[in-house]
Coordinates of C-alpha atoms and ligand atoms in Angstrom, one line a residue:
M7 CA 28.1 -5.0 10.0
R8 CA 28.2 -8.6 9.5
R9 CA 24.3 -9.8 9.4
I10 CA 21.1 -8.1 9.1
G11 CA 17.5 -9.4 8.7
V12 CA 14.7 -8.6 6.3
L13 CA 11.0 -9.3 6.7
T14 CA 7.7 -8.3 5.1
S15 CA 4.7 -7.5 7.3
S16 CA 1.1 -6.5 7.0
G17 CA -0.9 -6.6 3.7
D18 CA 1.3 -7.9 0.8
A19 CA 2.0 -5.3 -2.0
P20 CA 3.1 -5.8 -5.7
G21 CA 7.0 -5.0 -5.5
M22 CA 7.7 -6.3 -2.0
N23 CA 9.9 -9.1 -3.8
A24 CA 11.8 -6.3 -5.7
A25 CA 12.5 -4.7 -2.5
I26 CA 13.6 -8.0 -0.9
R27 CA 15.8 -8.5 -3.8
A28 CA 17.3 -5.0 -3.6
V29 CA 17.9 -5.5 0.1
V30 CA 19.8 -8.9 -0.4
R31 CA 21.8 -7.9 -3.4
K32 CA 22.9 -4.7 -1.9
A33 CA 23.8 -6.2 1.4
V34 CA 25.6 -9.1 -0.3
Y35 CA 27.5 -6.7 -2.4
H36 CA 29.0 -5.0 0.5
G37 CA 29.8 -8.5 2.3
V38 CA 26.8 -8.4 4.8
E39 CA 24.8 -11.5 5.3
V40 CA 21.1 -11.4 5.1
M41 CA 18.7 -13.6 7.1
G42 CA 14.9 -13.8 5.8
I43 CA 12.2 -13.9 8.4
R44 CA 9.1 -15.7 7.0
R45 CA 5.6 -14.4 8.0
G46 CA 6.7 -10.9 9.3
F47 CA 7.0 -10.5 13.1
A48 CA 5.2 -13.8 13.6
G49 CA 8.3 -15.4 12.0
L50 CA 10.6 -13.5 14.3
I51 CA 8.8 -14.9 17.3
E52 CA 8.8 -18.4 16.1
A53 CA 12.3 -18.3 14.7
D54 CA 11.2 -19.0 11.2
I55 CA 14.5 -17.6 9.8
Q56 CA 16.9 -18.7 7.2
P57 CA 19.8 -17.2 5.3
V58 CA 19.0 -15.6 2.0
G59 CA 21.4 -15.3 -0.7
L60 CA 21.8 -14.1 -4.2
G61 CA 20.3 -17.3 -5.6
S62 CA 17.0 -17.2 -3.4
A63 CA 16.5 -13.3 -4.2
G64 CA 16.6 -14.5 -8.1
E65 CA 13.8 -14.7 -10.3
I66 CA 11.5 -12.7 -7.9
I67 CA 11.6 -9.1 -9.3
H68 CA 8.6 -9.5 -11.5
R69 CA 6.3 -11.4 -9.1
G70 CA 3.5 -10.1 -6.9
G71 CA 3.1 -11.0 -3.4
T72 CA 5.9 -11.8 -1.2
V73 CA 8.2 -15.0 -1.3
L74 CA 8.9 -14.2 2.5
R75 CA 5.1 -14.4 3.2
T76 CA 3.4 -12.0 5.3
A77 CA 1.2 -11.9 8.5
R78 CA -0.4 -9.4 10.9
S79 CA 0.9 -10.7 14.3
E80 CA -1.4 -10.1 17.3
E81 CA 1.3 -11.8 19.6
F82 CA 3.9 -9.3 18.6
K83 CA 1.8 -6.6 20.0
T84 CA 2.4 -7.9 23.5
R85 CA 5.5 -7.4 25.4
E86 CA 5.8 -11.2 25.9
G87 CA 5.8 -11.6 22.2
R88 CA 8.2 -9.0 21.5
A89 CA 10.6 -10.8 24.1
K90 CA 10.7 -13.9 22.2
A91 CA 11.5 -11.8 19.1
G92 CA 14.3 -9.9 20.9
Q93 CA 15.6 -13.4 22.1
N94 CA 15.7 -14.5 18.4
V95 CA 17.4 -11.2 17.4
E96 CA 20.3 -12.3 19.7
R97 CA 20.2 -15.9 18.7
F98 CA 20.4 -15.3 15.1
E99 CA 22.9 -12.4 15.7
L100 CA 21.1 -9.7 13.8
Q101 CA 22.7 -6.5 13.8
G102 CA 19.9 -4.6 11.8
L103 CA 16.5 -5.1 10.3
A104 CA 15.0 -3.9 7.3
V105 CA 11.1 -4.0 7.6
I106 CA 9.1 -4.0 4.3
G107 CA 5.4 -2.8 5.2
G108 CA 3.2 -0.1 6.3
G109 CA 2.7 2.1 9.2
G110 CA 1.5 -0.6 11.6
S111 CA 4.6 -2.5 10.7
F112 CA 6.8 0.3 11.4
Q113 CA 5.3 0.6 14.9
G114 CA 6.3 -2.9 15.6
A115 CA 9.8 -2.2 14.3
L116 CA 10.0 1.0 16.6
A117 CA 9.0 -1.1 19.6
L118 CA 11.7 -3.6 18.6
H119 CA 14.2 -0.8 18.5
R120 CA 13.3 0.7 21.8
E121 CA 13.0 -2.4 23.8
Y122 CA 15.9 -4.4 22.2
G123 CA 18.2 -1.6 20.7
L124 CA 18.0 -3.3 17.3
P125 CA 18.7 -0.9 14.4
V126 CA 15.6 -0.9 12.1
V127 CA 14.7 0.9 8.9
G128 CA 11.3 0.9 7.4
I129 CA 10.8 0.4 3.7
P130 CA 7.2 1.6 2.8
A131 CA 5.0 -0.9 0.8
T132 CA 1.4 -0.8 1.0
I133 CA -1.2 -0.4 -1.9
D134 CA -3.1 2.2 0.4
N135 CA 0.0 4.6 0.1
D136 CA -0.9 6.0 3.6
V137 CA 2.6 6.3 4.9
S138 CA 3.9 9.9 5.6
G139 CA 7.3 10.7 4.7
T140 CA 7.0 9.4 1.1
D141 CA 5.0 10.4 -1.8
Y142 CA 4.7 6.8 -2.9
C143 CA 4.8 3.4 -1.1
I144 CA 5.7 0.4 -3.0
G145 CA 2.6 -1.3 -4.5
F146 CA 0.4 1.7 -4.8
D147 CA 1.3 2.3 -8.6
T148 CA 0.5 -1.4 -9.5
A149 CA -2.8 -1.4 -7.4
V150 CA -3.9 1.8 -9.2
N151 CA -3.1 0.4 -12.7
S152 CA -5.1 -2.8 -11.8
V153 CA -8.0 -0.7 -10.6
L154 CA -7.8 1.4 -13.7
D155 CA -7.8 -1.8 -15.9
A156 CA -11.0 -2.7 -14.1
I157 CA -12.6 0.6 -14.7
N158 CA -11.8 0.5 -18.2
K159 CA -13.4 -3.0 -18.5
I160 CA -16.4 -1.8 -16.7
R161 CA -16.9 1.3 -18.8
D162 CA -17.1 -0.9 -21.9
T163 CA -20.3 -2.8 -20.3
A164 CA -21.7 0.2 -18.6
T165 CA -21.6 2.3 -22.0
S166 CA -23.2 -0.8 -23.8
H167 CA -26.0 -1.2 -21.4
E168 CA -26.4 2.4 -20.5
R169 CA -25.9 1.7 -16.8
T170 CA -24.3 3.4 -13.8
F171 CA -21.6 1.5 -12.2
V172 CA -20.5 1.9 -8.4
I173 CA -17.0 0.5 -7.9
E174 CA -15.6 -0.1 -4.6
V175 CA -11.9 0.1 -4.1
M176 CA -9.6 -0.7 -1.3
G177 CA -7.5 1.9 0.5
R178 CA -8.4 1.1 4.3
D179 CA -9.2 4.5 5.8
T180 CA -7.8 6.4 3.0
G181 CA -8.6 7.3 -0.5
F182 CA -5.3 7.5 -2.3
I183 CA -6.4 4.7 -4.5
A184 CA -9.8 5.9 -5.4
L185 CA -8.6 9.3 -6.1
S186 CA -5.8 8.3 -8.5
A187 CA -7.7 5.5 -10.4
G188 CA -10.8 7.5 -10.4
L189 CA -9.1 10.5 -12.0
A190 CA -7.2 8.4 -14.4
G191 CA -10.3 6.3 -15.3
G192 CA -12.5 9.4 -15.9
A193 CA -14.9 8.7 -13.1
E194 CA -18.0 10.9 -12.9
S195 CA -17.8 11.0 -9.0
I196 CA -15.0 10.0 -6.6
L197 CA -15.9 9.3 -3.0
I198 CA -13.1 9.5 -0.4
P199 CA -13.1 9.4 3.2
E200 CA -10.9 12.7 3.5
E201 CA -13.6 14.7 1.8
P202 CA -17.1 15.2 2.6
F203 CA -19.7 14.3 -0.2
S204 CA -23.4 14.2 -0.4
I205 CA -25.6 11.5 -2.4
Q206 CA -27.9 14.4 -3.6
D207 CA -24.7 16.1 -5.4
V208 CA -23.7 12.7 -6.9
C209 CA -27.1 11.9 -8.2
D210 CA -27.5 15.7 -9.5
K211 CA -24.4 15.1 -11.4
L212 CA -25.8 12.0 -12.9
R213 CA -29.0 13.7 -14.0
R214 CA -27.0 16.8 -15.4
G215 CA -25.1 14.0 -17.4
Q216 CA -28.3 12.5 -18.5
R217 CA -29.6 15.7 -19.8
R218 CA -26.5 16.1 -21.9
G219 CA -27.2 12.6 -23.5
K220 CA -24.8 10.7 -21.3
Q221 CA -26.4 7.3 -20.4
H222 CA -23.5 5.6 -18.4
S223 CA -21.5 6.7 -15.4
I224 CA -18.9 5.6 -13.1
I225 CA -18.7 6.2 -9.3
V226 CA -15.5 5.1 -7.5
V227 CA -16.0 4.7 -3.7
A228 CA -13.1 4.1 -1.2
E229 CA -14.0 1.2 0.9
G230 CA -13.1 3.8 3.8
A231 CA -15.7 6.4 2.6
A232 CA -18.9 4.2 2.4
S233 CA -19.9 0.7 1.5
G234 CA -20.2 0.1 -2.5
P235 CA -23.5 -1.9 -2.3
E236 CA -25.0 0.8 0.1
I237 CA -24.0 3.8 -2.3
G238 CA -25.3 1.6 -5.2
Q239 CA -28.6 1.2 -3.4
V240 CA -29.1 4.9 -2.5
V241 CA -28.0 6.1 -6.1
K242 CA -30.5 3.7 -7.6
E243 CA -33.3 4.8 -5.4
H244 CA -32.5 8.6 -5.9
S245 CA -31.9 8.6 -9.4
G246 CA -34.0 5.7 -10.7
L247 CA -31.2 4.7 -12.9
D248 CA -30.0 1.2 -13.6
T249 CA -27.2 0.7 -11.3
K250 CA -24.8 -2.0 -10.6
V251 CA -22.0 -2.3 -8.1
A252 CA -18.6 -4.1 -8.5
L253 CA -16.3 -4.7 -5.5
L254 CA -12.7 -5.2 -6.7
G255 CA -11.3 -6.6 -3.4
H256 CA -8.2 -8.4 -3.2
V257 CA -7.4 -8.4 -7.0
Q258 CA -6.0 -4.9 -6.2
R259 CA -3.2 -6.5 -4.3
G260 CA -2.0 -9.1 -6.5
G261 CA -0.2 -9.0 -10.0
A262 CA 3.3 -8.3 -11.5
P263 CA 4.5 -5.1 -10.0
T264 CA 4.8 -2.1 -12.6
A265 CA 8.0 -0.8 -13.7
F266 CA 7.7 2.3 -11.3
D267 CA 7.1 -0.1 -8.5
R268 CA 10.0 -2.2 -9.3
I269 CA 12.3 0.8 -9.6
L270 CA 11.0 2.4 -6.3
A271 CA 11.4 -0.9 -4.4
S272 CA 15.0 -1.1 -5.9
R273 CA 16.1 2.1 -4.8
L274 CA 14.3 2.1 -1.4
G275 CA 15.7 -1.4 -0.6
A276 CA 19.3 -0.3 -1.4
H277 CA 19.0 2.9 0.4
A278 CA 17.7 1.1 3.7
V279 CA 20.9 -1.3 3.6
Q280 CA 23.0 1.8 2.9
L281 CA 21.3 3.4 6.1
L282 CA 21.8 0.3 8.3
M283 CA 25.6 0.0 7.2
S284 CA 26.1 3.5 8.0
G285 CA 24.9 3.1 11.7
S286 CA 21.3 4.7 11.2
T287 CA 19.1 3.2 14.1
S288 CA 15.4 4.1 13.3
R289 CA 14.8 5.5 9.9
M290 CA 12.3 5.2 7.0
V291 CA 13.3 5.3 3.2
G292 CA 10.9 7.0 1.0
M293 CA 10.6 9.0 -2.4
V294 CA 9.7 12.8 -2.0
D295 CA 9.6 15.0 -5.2
G296 CA 11.5 12.2 -7.1
Q297 CA 14.5 12.0 -4.8
I298 CA 15.3 9.0 -2.4
V299 CA 15.2 10.5 1.1
D300 CA 15.2 9.0 4.8
S301 CA 13.3 10.4 7.6
D302 CA 12.7 9.6 11.4
L303 CA 10.8 6.3 11.6
E304 CA 8.7 7.7 14.5
Q305 CA 7.3 10.5 12.3
A306 CA 6.3 8.3 9.6
T307 CA 4.1 6.4 12.1
A308 CA 2.7 9.5 13.6
G309 CA -0.4 11.6 12.0
K310 CA -2.3 11.0 8.9
K311 CA -0.9 11.5 5.3
P312 CA -3.0 14.2 3.9
I313 CA -4.7 13.6 0.3
D314 CA -3.6 15.8 -2.7
R315 CA -6.5 18.2 -2.6
D316 CA -5.5 19.9 -5.7
L317 CA -5.8 16.5 -7.5
Y318 CA -9.2 16.0 -5.9
R319 CA -10.5 19.4 -7.1
L320 CA -9.1 18.7 -10.6
A321 CA -11.0 15.4 -10.6
A322 CA -14.1 17.4 -9.7
V323 CA -13.7 19.9 -12.3
L324 CA -12.9 17.5 -15.1
S325 CA -15.9 15.3 -14.4
I326 CA -18.5 18.2 -14.4
Ligands
F6P5 O1 -3.7 -2.5 3.7 C1 -4.0 -3.1 2.6 C2 -5.4 -3.6 2.5 O2 -5.6 -4.2 1.2 C3 -6.4 -2.3 2.7 O3 -6.7 -1.6 1.5 C4 -7.5 -3.1 3.0 O4 -8.4 -2.5 3.7 C5 -6.9 -4.3 3.9 O5 -5.5 -4.4 3.4 C6 -7.6 -5.8 3.8 O6 -6.9 -6.5 4.7 P1 -7.2 -8.2 4.5 O7 -6.4 -8.6 3.5 O8 -6.7 -8.7 6.0 O9 -8.6 -8.4 4.5

C-alpha cells in the first residue's frame, strides 16, 4: 500500500485531531503516504486534497475541532456527486480511506466502497455516541465532561436561588449524553428519547423533594426527548416552582479532548491504518469492553444503538 486518504465528516467532535494524528503517524511509520481531504466528502468532490506529513499532524493532539475541517455534503448523497469523488480517488491515487465521523459519514464511505471499490475504514467520532459496534465514540467523553461542568455551575446558582433548572443537552435522537452527564451530575430527572416519561412524574418527584426540604433541582433533557423551554414551561405551570432553562448548545462540541478521548482516538486511528494495510475493505474500528476491535462497517450503520437501561434505572434509583 502506497497512499491513503483521511477525512473528517459530520459534526466535529473533540479528539478528531488526535485521530488524524494517529492515522498520519501510523501510516508514515509504515512508509505509507497520507493525503488529507478537507471538509469531508465535499473536499473529495472538489479535490480539496493535500499531503499531510508528520509536521502537519504535530501540535494537534490537544486541540478540539478538526484541522481538516468538516462538512455535511448534500452533493455526495447524489450519484453524480459520488462520481466526482470517485474520479478524485483515482486522480490522487488513493488506495484506502480512513473516515472519521458518525453513522451518516459511514454510509457515505460504504457507498464509495460499493461504487468505486475503494477500501474504507470508519473511525467513530461523534459526541452523540450513537454508533453501533463500539461502546464509545471519540468526543463523547469530552462532551459529557463539558455538560457535567455546566451542571455543576448551574447547581451552584440553583442552590443559591432555590430554583429548578431544566438543562437541554445535545444527542440528536439519542440520550447518551443526557444519561451519562445527568447521572454524574446528580440530576433529579433525566429525560431521554429511549425511555417514556411523564411530566406528572417529574413534578411529583420535585414536590417529594420539596417536602424533604430540597429547594433546588436539576432536570436534564436530551434534545431528542423534548424541547428544554417547553419542558421548563410545563414544569413551571404544574409545580409552581421558580424554573429556569439552560440550553447548552454547541459548547458541548468544543474544547480540548479529555485524556480518555485522546487515547481512544490514538488507538482507533492506528488500528484503522493497520486494517487498511492488511487489505480490509469496509470495516469500522471500535472499543468494546476495553478492547480495540473491528466490525463490519455495514452493521455499524444499521440499527439503533441501545441505551444502557441498567444505567438509566440506576440514575432513577439514586435520584429518588
Ligand atoms: O451530531 C452531533 C450534533 O452536535 C448533535 O448532537 C446535534 O443534534 C447536531 O450535531 C447539531 O448539528 P449542527 O451543528 O449542524 O446544528
